[in-house]
Tab-separated table of N, CA, C and O in Angstrom:
chain	number	residue	atom	x	y	z
A	44	MET	N	116.343	78.568	-0.654
A	44	MET	CA	117.703	78.500	-0.196
A	44	MET	C	117.802	79.168	1.176
A	44	MET	O	118.043	78.513	2.158
A	45	PHE	N	117.649	80.471	1.196
A	45	PHE	CA	117.608	81.166	2.476
A	45	PHE	C	116.156	81.434	2.804
A	45	PHE	O	115.381	81.852	1.962
A	46	ASP	N	115.815	81.218	4.043
A	46	ASP	CA	114.437	81.447	4.449
A	46	ASP	C	114.355	82.836	5.086
A	46	ASP	O	114.399	82.976	6.304
A	47	ILE	N	114.266	83.863	4.229
A	47	ILE	CA	114.202	85.246	4.710
A	47	ILE	C	112.780	85.747	4.487
A	47	ILE	O	112.294	85.798	3.369
A	48	GLY	N	112.146	86.122	5.542
A	48	GLY	CA	110.794	86.646	5.461
A	48	GLY	C	110.803	88.159	5.275
A	48	GLY	O	111.854	88.817	5.162
A	49	PHE	N	109.608	88.746	5.256
A	49	PHE	CA	109.476	90.189	5.025
A	49	PHE	C	110.098	90.986	6.166
A	49	PHE	O	110.766	91.998	5.947
A	50	GLN	N	109.911	90.538	7.394
A	50	GLN	CA	110.423	91.275	8.553
A	50	GLN	C	111.955	91.274	8.566
A	50	GLN	O	112.572	92.321	8.829
A	51	GLU	N	112.573	90.142	8.266
A	51	GLU	CA	114.030	90.088	8.227
A	51	GLU	C	114.580	90.979	7.116
A	51	GLU	O	115.589	91.660	7.284
A	52	LEU	N	113.924	90.981	5.960
A	52	LEU	CA	114.346	91.812	4.842
A	52	LEU	C	114.241	93.295	5.186
A	52	LEU	O	115.133	94.089	4.862
A	53	LEU	N	113.191	93.676	5.877
A	53	LEU	CA	113.015	95.065	6.289
A	53	LEU	C	114.122	95.484	7.262
A	53	LEU	O	114.669	96.584	7.141
A	54	VAL	N	114.496	94.630	8.191
A	54	VAL	CA	115.576	94.931	9.134
A	54	VAL	C	116.888	95.092	8.374
A	54	VAL	O	117.668	96.021	8.645
A	55	ILE	N	117.162	94.241	7.384
A	55	ILE	CA	118.398	94.340	6.601
A	55	ILE	C	118.441	95.652	5.834
A	55	ILE	O	119.480	96.326	5.785
A	56	VAL	N	117.329	96.084	5.237
A	56	VAL	CA	117.285	97.338	4.479
A	56	VAL	C	117.516	98.534	5.405
A	56	VAL	O	118.287	99.447	5.070
A	57	ILE	N	116.898	98.531	6.574
A	57	ILE	CA	117.078	99.643	7.511
A	57	ILE	C	118.533	99.726	7.969
A	57	ILE	O	119.130	100.809	8.013
A	58	VAL	N	119.144	98.592	8.303
A	58	VAL	CA	120.542	98.589	8.721
A	58	VAL	C	121.434	99.056	7.578
A	58	VAL	O	122.376	99.836	7.794
A	59	ALA	N	121.145	98.630	6.349
A	59	ALA	CA	121.958	99.039	5.201
A	59	ALA	C	121.861	100.537	4.973
A	59	ALA	O	122.865	101.200	4.687
A	60	VAL	N	120.666	101.121	5.097
A	60	VAL	CA	120.503	102.571	4.916
A	60	VAL	C	121.274	103.321	5.999
A	60	VAL	O	121.915	104.339	5.733
A	61	LEU	N	121.235	102.844	7.246
A	61	LEU	CA	121.937	103.509	8.336
A	61	LEU	C	123.461	103.376	8.213
A	61	LEU	O	124.196	104.326	8.476
A	62	VAL	N	123.942	102.199	7.825
A	62	VAL	CA	125.387	101.967	7.779
A	62	VAL	C	125.994	102.555	6.505
A	62	VAL	O	127.000	103.266	6.564
A	63	ILE	N	125.406	102.286	5.354
A	63	ILE	CA	125.980	102.713	4.071
A	63	ILE	C	125.583	104.155	3.756
A	63	ILE	O	126.380	104.930	3.233
A	64	GLY	N	124.374	104.479	4.012
A	64	GLY	CA	123.880	105.812	3.688
A	64	GLY	C	123.028	105.772	2.437
A	64	GLY	O	123.236	104.941	1.552
A	65	PRO	N	122.062	106.684	2.351
A	65	PRO	CA	121.144	106.651	1.221
A	65	PRO	C	121.804	107.007	-0.115
A	65	PRO	O	121.345	106.572	-1.170
A	66	LYS	N	122.900	107.801	-0.121
A	66	LYS	CA	123.529	108.180	-1.381
A	66	LYS	C	124.302	107.014	-2.003
A	66	LYS	O	124.314	106.864	-3.226
A	67	GLU	N	124.972	106.231	-1.215
A	67	GLU	CA	125.811	105.151	-1.729
A	67	GLU	C	125.095	103.796	-1.754
A	67	GLU	O	125.659	102.805	-2.200
A	68	LEU	N	123.860	103.760	-1.311
A	68	LEU	CA	123.109	102.502	-1.286
A	68	LEU	C	122.886	101.924	-2.691
A	68	LEU	O	123.084	100.719	-2.883
A	69	PRO	N	122.509	102.718	-3.721
A	69	PRO	CA	122.329	102.129	-5.053
A	69	PRO	C	123.624	101.495	-5.597
A	69	PRO	O	123.591	100.419	-6.203
A	70	LEU	N	124.771	102.154	-5.378
A	70	LEU	CA	126.041	101.598	-5.825
A	70	LEU	C	126.360	100.299	-5.080
A	70	LEU	O	126.827	99.318	-5.682
A	71	ALA	N	126.082	100.257	-3.796
A	71	ALA	CA	126.334	99.052	-2.998
A	71	ALA	C	125.424	97.902	-3.450
A	71	ALA	O	125.865	96.752	-3.552
A	72	LEU	N	124.160	98.214	-3.752
A	72	LEU	CA	123.238	97.169	-4.221
A	72	LEU	C	123.657	96.653	-5.595
A	72	LEU	O	123.548	95.456	-5.878
A	73	ARG	N	124.124	97.564	-6.464
A	73	ARG	CA	124.590	97.156	-7.790
A	73	ARG	C	125.805	96.237	-7.660
A	73	ARG	O	125.890	95.205	-8.333
A	74	THR	N	126.731	96.575	-6.795
A	74	THR	CA	127.917	95.743	-6.568
A	74	THR	C	127.521	94.380	-5.997
A	74	THR	O	128.037	93.340	-6.423
A	75	ALA	N	126.598	94.388	-5.050
A	75	ALA	CA	126.131	93.124	-4.471
A	75	ALA	C	125.445	92.266	-5.543
A	75	ALA	O	125.632	91.039	-5.588
A	76	GLY	N	124.679	92.914	-6.428
A	76	GLY	CA	124.022	92.179	-7.513
A	76	GLY	C	125.024	91.541	-8.462
A	76	GLY	O	124.826	90.406	-8.917
A	77	ARG	N	126.100	92.254	-8.763
A	77	ARG	CA	127.137	91.691	-9.636
A	77	ARG	C	127.795	90.473	-8.982
A	77	ARG	O	128.050	89.466	-9.645
A	78	TRP	N	128.089	90.587	-7.679
A	78	TRP	CA	128.703	89.459	-6.980
A	78	TRP	C	127.769	88.245	-6.947
A	78	TRP	O	128.200	87.115	-7.146
A	79	ILE	N	126.505	88.500	-6.716
A	79	ILE	CA	125.533	87.397	-6.689
A	79	ILE	C	125.439	86.745	-8.066
A	79	ILE	O	125.370	85.519	-8.190
A	80	GLY	N	125.469	87.570	-9.134
A	80	GLY	CA	125.448	87.021	-10.498
A	80	GLY	C	126.658	86.147	-10.782
A	80	GLY	O	126.548	85.084	-11.405
A	81	LYS	N	127.836	86.601	-10.338
A	81	LYS	CA	129.054	85.807	-10.541
A	81	LYS	C	128.973	84.476	-9.796
A	81	LYS	O	129.358	83.427	-10.325
A	82	VAL	N	128.475	84.531	-8.574
A	82	VAL	CA	128.349	83.291	-7.790
A	82	VAL	C	127.381	82.328	-8.475
A	82	VAL	O	127.631	81.115	-8.540
A	83	ARG	N	126.289	82.841	-9.008
A	83	ARG	CA	125.324	81.982	-9.704
A	83	ARG	C	125.940	81.360	-10.953
A	83	ARG	O	125.709	80.185	-11.251
A	84	LYS	N	126.722	82.143	-11.720
A	84	LYS	CA	127.361	81.606	-12.919
A	84	LYS	C	128.339	80.498	-12.574
A	84	LYS	O	128.375	79.454	-13.227
A	85	VAL	N	129.149	80.724	-11.547
A	85	VAL	CA	130.129	79.708	-11.132
A	85	VAL	C	129.420	78.446	-10.656
A	85	VAL	O	129.808	77.323	-11.012
A	86	SER	N	128.364	78.609	-9.873
A	86	SER	CA	127.654	77.424	-9.377
A	86	SER	C	126.959	76.685	-10.516
A	86	SER	O	126.931	75.449	-10.524
A	87	ALA	N	126.408	77.419	-11.509
A	87	ALA	CA	125.772	76.760	-12.652
A	87	ALA	C	126.811	76.002	-13.480
A	87	ALA	O	126.562	74.878	-13.935
A	88	HIS	N	127.988	76.610	-13.661
A	88	HIS	CA	129.055	75.938	-14.410
A	88	HIS	C	129.512	74.674	-13.679
A	88	HIS	O	129.712	73.623	-14.302
A	89	PHE	N	129.663	74.756	-12.382
A	89	PHE	CA	130.063	73.610	-11.566
A	89	PHE	C	129.015	72.500	-11.641
A	89	PHE	O	129.342	71.329	-11.820
A	90	ARG	N	127.749	72.880	-11.533
A	90	ARG	CA	126.653	71.905	-11.591
A	90	ARG	C	126.610	71.229	-12.961
A	90	ARG	O	126.398	70.016	-13.062
A	91	THR	N	126.822	72.006	-14.038
A	91	THR	CA	126.822	71.439	-15.388
A	91	THR	C	127.952	70.424	-15.541
A	91	THR	O	127.764	69.366	-16.143
A	92	GLY	N	129.125	70.751	-15.004
A	92	GLY	CA	130.250	69.814	-15.066
A	92	GLY	C	129.971	68.523	-14.324
A	92	GLY	O	130.280	67.433	-14.809
A	93	LEU	N	129.371	68.639	-13.152
A	93	LEU	CA	129.028	67.428	-12.384
A	93	LEU	C	127.994	66.587	-13.119
A	93	LEU	O	128.099	65.353	-13.158
A	94	ASP	N	126.983	67.238	-13.696
A	94	ASP	CA	125.959	66.504	-14.453
A	94	ASP	C	126.575	65.766	-15.635
A	94	ASP	O	126.206	64.619	-15.925
A	95	ALA	N	127.515	66.408	-16.327
A	95	ALA	CA	128.170	65.760	-17.461
A	95	ALA	C	128.969	64.542	-17.003
A	95	ALA	O	128.951	63.496	-17.668
A	96	MET	N	129.667	64.670	-15.875
A	96	MET	CA	130.433	63.537	-15.360
A	96	MET	C	129.519	62.376	-14.976
A	96	MET	O	129.828	61.208	-15.251
A	97	VAL	N	128.386	62.675	-14.374
A	97	VAL	CA	127.439	61.631	-13.987
A	97	VAL	C	126.881	60.936	-15.231
A	97	VAL	O	126.781	59.708	-15.289
A	98	ARG	N	126.524	61.735	-16.256
A	98	ARG	CA	126.003	61.144	-17.490
A	98	ARG	C	127.028	60.235	-18.157
A	98	ARG	O	126.689	59.155	-18.638
A	99	GLU	N	128.307	60.664	-18.195
A	99	GLU	CA	129.350	59.836	-18.797
A	99	GLU	C	129.516	58.529	-18.034
A	99	GLU	O	129.676	57.465	-18.641
A	100	ALA	N	129.469	58.597	-16.719
A	100	ALA	CA	129.602	57.378	-15.916
A	100	ALA	C	128.421	56.435	-16.165
A	100	ALA	O	128.606	55.218	-16.288
A	101	GLU	N	127.229	57.000	-16.279
A	101	GLU	CA	126.052	56.171	-16.550
A	101	GLU	C	126.142	55.549	-17.934
A	101	GLU	O	125.778	54.382	-18.119
A	102	LEU	N	126.627	56.303	-18.925
A	102	LEU	CA	126.772	55.761	-20.271
A	102	LEU	C	127.786	54.625	-20.308
A	102	LEU	O	127.569	53.614	-20.977
A	103	GLU	N	128.890	54.778	-19.588
A	103	GLU	CA	129.888	53.709	-19.537
A	103	GLU	C	129.294	52.445	-18.926
A	103	GLU	O	129.524	51.336	-19.417
A	104	ASP	N	128.521	52.604	-17.852
A	104	ASP	CA	127.883	51.445	-17.224
A	104	ASP	C	126.909	50.771	-18.192
A	104	ASP	O	126.871	49.543	-18.288
A	105	MET	N	126.120	51.584	-18.898
A	105	MET	CA	125.160	51.025	-19.849
A	105	MET	C	125.873	50.323	-21.005
A	105	MET	O	125.437	49.257	-21.446
A	106	GLU	N	126.985	50.887	-21.488
A	106	GLU	CA	127.724	50.245	-22.573
A	106	GLU	C	128.285	48.899	-22.128
A	106	GLU	O	128.248	47.926	-22.878
A	107	LYS	N	128.790	48.826	-20.897
A	107	LYS	CA	129.293	47.556	-20.380
A	107	LYS	C	128.166	46.529	-20.288
A	107	LYS	O	128.329	45.368	-20.652
A	108	LYS	N	127.019	46.981	-19.816
A	108	LYS	CA	125.864	46.091	-19.673
A	108	LYS	C	125.399	45.596	-21.046
A	108	LYS	O	125.137	44.415	-21.233
A	109	TRP	N	125.317	46.512	-22.028
A	109	TRP	CA	124.888	46.124	-23.378
A	109	TRP	C	125.882	45.174	-24.029
A	109	TRP	O	125.499	44.236	-24.715
A	110	LYS	N	127.177	45.408	-23.796
A	110	LYS	CA	128.198	44.536	-24.368
A	110	LYS	C	128.072	43.134	-23.786
A	110	LYS	O	128.154	42.139	-24.516
A	111	ALA	N	127.860	43.033	-22.477
A	111	ALA	CA	127.702	41.728	-21.840
A	111	ALA	C	126.460	41.014	-22.376
A	111	ALA	O	126.500	39.809	-22.664
A	112	GLN	N	125.353	41.745	-22.530
A	112	GLN	CA	124.134	41.137	-23.057
A	112	GLN	C	124.336	40.698	-24.508
A	112	GLN	O	123.878	39.626	-24.908
A	113	ASN	N	125.031	41.514	-25.299
A	113	ASN	CA	125.285	41.171	-26.693
A	113	ASN	C	126.140	39.913	-26.792
A	113	ASN	O	125.869	39.035	-27.619
A	114	GLU	N	127.169	39.800	-25.949
A	114	GLU	CA	128.005	38.609	-25.958
A	114	GLU	C	127.197	37.368	-25.574
A	114	GLU	O	127.370	36.297	-26.165
A	115	ALA	N	126.318	37.496	-24.597
A	115	ALA	CA	125.490	36.359	-24.189
A	115	ALA	C	124.566	35.932	-25.330
A	115	ALA	O	124.409	34.734	-25.599
A	116	ILE	N	123.990	36.899	-26.024
A	116	ILE	CA	123.099	36.587	-27.151
A	116	ILE	C	123.886	35.918	-28.270
A	116	ILE	O	123.435	34.942	-28.875
A	117	MET	N	125.094	36.434	-28.555
A	117	MET	CA	125.918	35.850	-29.618
A	117	MET	C	126.319	34.419	-29.272
A	117	MET	O	126.332	33.546	-30.141
A	118	LYS	N	126.621	34.149	-27.999
A	118	LYS	CA	126.998	32.791	-27.593
A	118	LYS	C	125.813	31.841	-27.742
A	118	LYS	O	125.972	30.720	-28.225
A	119	ARG	N	124.621	32.295	-27.332
A	119	ARG	CA	123.432	31.452	-27.487
A	119	ARG	C	123.156	31.195	-28.965
A	119	ARG	O	122.825	30.078	-29.360
A	120	SER	N	123.281	32.236	-29.775
A	120	SER	CA	123.038	32.097	-31.209
A	120	SER	C	124.054	31.161	-31.834
A	120	SER	O	123.713	30.326	-32.667
A	121	ALA	N	125.326	31.273	-31.448
A	121	ALA	CA	126.366	30.401	-31.988
A	121	ALA	C	126.128	28.957	-31.569
A	121	ALA	O	126.299	28.033	-32.371
A	122	ALA	N	125.719	28.762	-30.338
A	122	ALA	CA	125.468	27.399	-29.854
A	122	ALA	C	124.320	26.762	-30.621
A	122	ALA	O	124.396	25.599	-31.017
A	123	SER	N	123.265	27.518	-30.872
A	123	SER	CA	122.138	26.944	-31.611
A	123	SER	C	122.511	26.725	-33.073
A	123	SER	O	122.099	25.740	-33.682
A	124	SER	N	123.334	27.602	-33.665
A	124	SER	CA	123.768	27.414	-35.051
A	124	SER	C	124.683	26.212	-35.170
A	124	SER	O	124.611	25.468	-36.141
A	125	GLU	N	125.571	26.033	-34.192
A	125	GLU	CA	126.457	24.874	-34.197
A	125	GLU	C	125.651	23.588	-34.073
A	125	GLU	O	125.962	22.591	-34.711
A	126	ALA	N	124.616	23.607	-33.264
A	126	ALA	CA	123.789	22.417	-33.083
A	126	ALA	C	123.065	22.080	-34.386
A	126	ALA	O	122.934	20.912	-34.745
A	127	GLU	N	122.619	23.098	-35.122
A	127	GLU	CA	121.902	22.858	-36.376
A	127	GLU	C	122.858	22.450	-37.491
A	127	GLU	O	122.582	21.531	-38.256
A	128	ALA	N	123.986	23.146	-37.628
A	128	ALA	CA	124.902	22.905	-38.738
A	128	ALA	C	125.893	21.791	-38.441
A	128	ALA	O	126.404	21.161	-39.358
A	129	GLY	N	126.213	21.572	-37.213
A	129	GLY	CA	127.154	20.529	-36.852
A	129	GLY	C	128.602	20.974	-36.936
A	129	GLY	O	129.503	20.178	-36.836
A	130	GLU	N	128.866	22.245	-37.169
A	130	GLU	CA	130.235	22.750	-37.213
A	130	GLU	C	130.298	24.074	-36.462
A	130	GLU	O	129.294	24.756	-36.307
A	131	PRO	N	131.489	24.442	-35.984
A	131	PRO	CA	131.621	25.676	-35.208
A	131	PRO	C	131.284	26.912	-36.041
A	131	PRO	O	131.539	26.970	-37.235
A	132	VAL	N	130.715	27.891	-35.389
A	132	VAL	CA	130.359	29.156	-36.033
A	132	VAL	C	131.194	30.261	-35.425
A	132	VAL	O	131.335	30.344	-34.207
A	133	MET	N	131.770	31.135	-36.282
A	133	MET	CA	132.593	32.232	-35.801
A	133	MET	C	131.680	33.333	-35.261
A	133	MET	O	130.787	33.806	-35.965
A	134	THR	N	131.901	33.740	-34.007
A	134	THR	CA	131.063	34.775	-33.403
A	134	THR	C	131.776	36.091	-33.230
A	134	THR	O	131.151	37.094	-32.935
A	135	GLY	N	133.073	36.137	-33.391
A	135	GLY	CA	133.829	37.379	-33.192
A	135	GLY	C	134.279	37.960	-34.510
A	135	GLY	O	133.879	37.514	-35.587
A	136	PRO	N	135.147	38.946	-34.447
A	136	PRO	CA	135.665	39.528	-35.681
A	136	PRO	C	136.596	38.544	-36.371
A	136	PRO	O	137.102	37.615	-35.747
A	137	PRO	N	136.847	38.718	-37.680
A	137	PRO	CA	137.734	37.791	-38.382
A	137	PRO	C	139.139	37.852	-37.806
A	137	PRO	O	139.565	38.891	-37.289
A	138	PRO	N	139.888	36.758	-37.896
A	138	PRO	CA	141.231	36.745	-37.337
A	138	PRO	C	142.131	37.730	-38.069
A	138	PRO	O	142.053	37.882	-39.279
A	139	VAL	N	142.990	38.398	-37.313
A	139	VAL	CA	143.905	39.383	-37.867
A	139	VAL	C	145.317	38.874	-37.677
A	139	VAL	O	145.700	38.456	-36.589
A	140	SER	N	146.112	38.924	-38.746
A	140	SER	CA	147.491	38.469	-38.674
A	140	SER	C	148.360	39.575	-38.101
A	140	SER	O	148.095	40.761	-38.298
A	141	THR	N	149.434	39.194	-37.427
A	141	THR	CA	150.358	40.180	-36.873
A	141	THR	C	151.437	40.550	-37.872
A	141	THR	O	152.230	41.436	-37.621
A	142	GLU	N	151.496	39.867	-39.011
A	142	GLU	CA	152.483	40.181	-40.039
A	142	GLU	C	152.087	41.481	-40.733
A	142	GLU	O	150.907	41.733	-40.958
A	143	PRO	N	153.087	42.326	-41.122
A	143	PRO	CA	152.746	43.631	-41.697
A	143	PRO	C	152.073	43.571	-43.065
A	143	PRO	O	151.224	44.390	-43.382
A	144	ASN	N	152.409	42.595	-43.930
A	144	ASN	CA	151.841	42.544	-45.277
A	144	ASN	C	150.699	41.550	-45.411
A	144	ASN	O	150.164	41.361	-46.500
A	145	ALA	N	150.338	40.895	-44.329
A	145	ALA	CA	149.287	39.889	-44.393
A	145	ALA	C	147.921	40.547	-44.385
A	145	ALA	O	147.709	41.582	-43.781
A	146	LYS	N	146.987	39.917	-45.103
A	146	LYS	CA	145.614	40.415	-45.149
A	146	LYS	C	144.724	39.497	-44.322
A	146	LYS	O	145.022	38.317	-44.164
A	147	ALA	N	143.633	40.047	-43.849
A	147	ALA	CA	142.684	39.242	-43.082
A	147	ALA	C	142.024	38.243	-44.019
A	147	ALA	O	141.659	38.576	-45.145
A	148	VAL	N	141.866	37.029	-43.543
A	148	VAL	CA	141.260	35.981	-44.351
A	148	VAL	C	139.775	35.950	-44.052
A	148	VAL	O	139.374	35.734	-42.910
A	149	PRO	N	138.932	36.176	-45.080
A	149	PRO	CA	137.496	36.137	-44.820
A	149	PRO	C	137.043	34.695	-44.596
A	149	PRO	O	137.633	33.758	-45.140
A	150	PRO	N	136.017	34.490	-43.814
A	150	PRO	CA	135.537	33.121	-43.567
A	150	PRO	C	134.934	32.546	-44.842
A	150	PRO	O	134.351	33.260	-45.665
A	151	LYS	N	135.094	31.222	-45.016
A	151	LYS	CA	134.557	30.549	-46.200
A	151	LYS	C	133.064	30.328	-46.010
A	151	LYS	O	132.614	29.978	-44.925
A	152	PRO	N	132.303	30.492	-47.103
A	152	PRO	CA	130.871	30.203	-46.984
A	152	PRO	C	130.661	28.701	-46.874
A	152	PRO	O	131.473	27.912	-47.367
A	153	PRO	N	129.601	28.270	-46.229
A	153	PRO	CA	129.365	26.824	-46.093
A	153	PRO	C	129.107	26.203	-47.466
A	153	PRO	O	128.440	26.788	-48.318
A	154	GLU	N	129.698	25.034	-47.678
A	154	GLU	CA	129.541	24.347	-48.957
A	154	GLU	C	128.229	23.578	-48.959
A	154	GLU	O	127.857	22.954	-47.982
A	155	THR	N	127.552	23.607	-50.096
A	155	THR	CA	126.324	22.830	-50.240
A	155	THR	C	126.635	21.614	-51.093
A	155	THR	O	127.295	21.733	-52.130
A	156	PRO	N	126.228	20.450	-50.689
A	156	PRO	CA	126.492	19.246	-51.481
A	156	PRO	C	125.710	19.294	-52.792
A	156	PRO	O	124.629	19.886	-52.856
A	157	PRO	N	126.245	18.701	-53.885
A	157	PRO	CA	125.519	18.710	-55.155
A	157	PRO	C	124.221	17.924	-55.026
A	157	PRO	O	124.131	16.935	-54.319
A	158	GLY	N	123.211	18.403	-55.726
A	158	GLY	CA	121.912	17.741	-55.695
A	158	GLY	C	121.092	18.140	-54.490
A	158	GLY	O	120.047	17.575	-54.229
A	159	ASP	N	121.565	19.096	-53.748
A	159	ASP	CA	120.838	19.533	-52.562
A	159	ASP	C	120.066	20.806	-52.880
A	159	ASP	O	120.251	21.831	-52.271
A	160	GLY	N	119.223	20.752	-53.862
A	160	GLY	CA	118.396	21.906	-54.196
A	160	GLY	C	119.045	22.823	-55.207
A	160	GLY	O	118.439	23.773	-55.658
A	161	ALA	N	120.280	22.538	-55.635
A	161	ALA	CA	120.933	23.372	-56.622
A	161	ALA	C	120.634	22.792	-58.005
A	161	ALA	O	120.913	21.629	-58.270
A	162	PRO	N	120.063	23.575	-58.902
A	162	PRO	CA	119.747	23.047	-60.237
A	162	PRO	C	121.035	22.820	-61.026
A	162	PRO	O	121.932	23.644	-61.030
A	163	SER	N	121.125	21.653	-61.682
A	163	SER	CA	122.314	21.354	-62.454
A	163	SER	C	122.160	21.823	-63.895
A	163	SER	O	123.092	22.307	-64.499
A	164	LYS	N	120.971	21.672	-64.488
A	164	LYS	CA	120.712	22.118	-65.857
A	164	LYS	C	119.370	22.827	-65.873
A	164	LYS	O	118.465	22.465	-65.136
A	165	PRO	N	119.246	23.831	-66.735
A	165	PRO	CA	117.931	24.472	-66.830
A	165	PRO	C	116.920	23.518	-67.438
A	165	PRO	O	117.251	22.699	-68.278
A	166	ALA	N	115.686	23.645	-67.024
A	166	ALA	CA	114.627	22.789	-67.553
A	166	ALA	C	114.323	23.184	-68.998
A	166	ALA	O	114.318	24.380	-69.325
A	167	PRO	N	114.126	22.212	-69.887
A	167	PRO	CA	113.820	22.545	-71.286
A	167	PRO	C	112.464	23.245	-71.377
A	167	PRO	O	111.535	22.911	-70.660
A	168	SER	N	112.392	24.206	-72.251
A	168	SER	CA	111.128	24.914	-72.420
A	168	SER	C	110.244	24.199	-73.397
A	168	SER	O	110.711	23.430	-74.235
A	169	LYS	N	108.973	24.440	-73.348
A	169	LYS	CA	108.007	23.787	-74.226
A	169	LYS	C	108.063	24.372	-75.638
A	169	LYS	O	107.665	23.729	-76.586
A	170	ASP	N	108.552	25.597	-75.785
A	170	ASP	CA	108.635	26.231	-77.106
A	170	ASP	C	109.697	25.575	-77.982
A	170	ASP	O	109.644	25.661	-79.186
A	171	ALA	N	110.697	24.907	-77.400
A	171	ALA	CA	111.772	24.303	-78.167
A	171	ALA	C	111.306	23.075	-78.906
A	171	ALA	O	111.927	22.613	-79.852
A	172	GLU	N	110.223	22.461	-78.593
A	172	GLU	CA	109.745	21.235	-79.230
A	172	GLU	C	109.174	21.488	-80.533
A	172	GLU	O	108.668	22.102	-81.223
């Protein structure tokens, strides 16, 4: 931070001894140390606050980016599902009614035509004969 060499430090100590005096020098150094400690605490607190603000801004940017990517993936998935099934696929949350007593209607499961792999009767066992 400060580029103070040995010679500059020696000049500062000599001037301090001459101006303050040898009896009051320890008290003056203790007071200076307390002030330096307070300045360091304030600067550390300020730096921590700035770091937190930067992290929050970065998280917001990442959340926006992830949301956009998720929407793109959902649209591609819906388009391919629609192409396979031949009917629209819901990609968002279920519809919500604005009426106070109305309940959300869950989506209906796709209907399977009879005879499409669904067994109609259990197969007779050989033990029954």
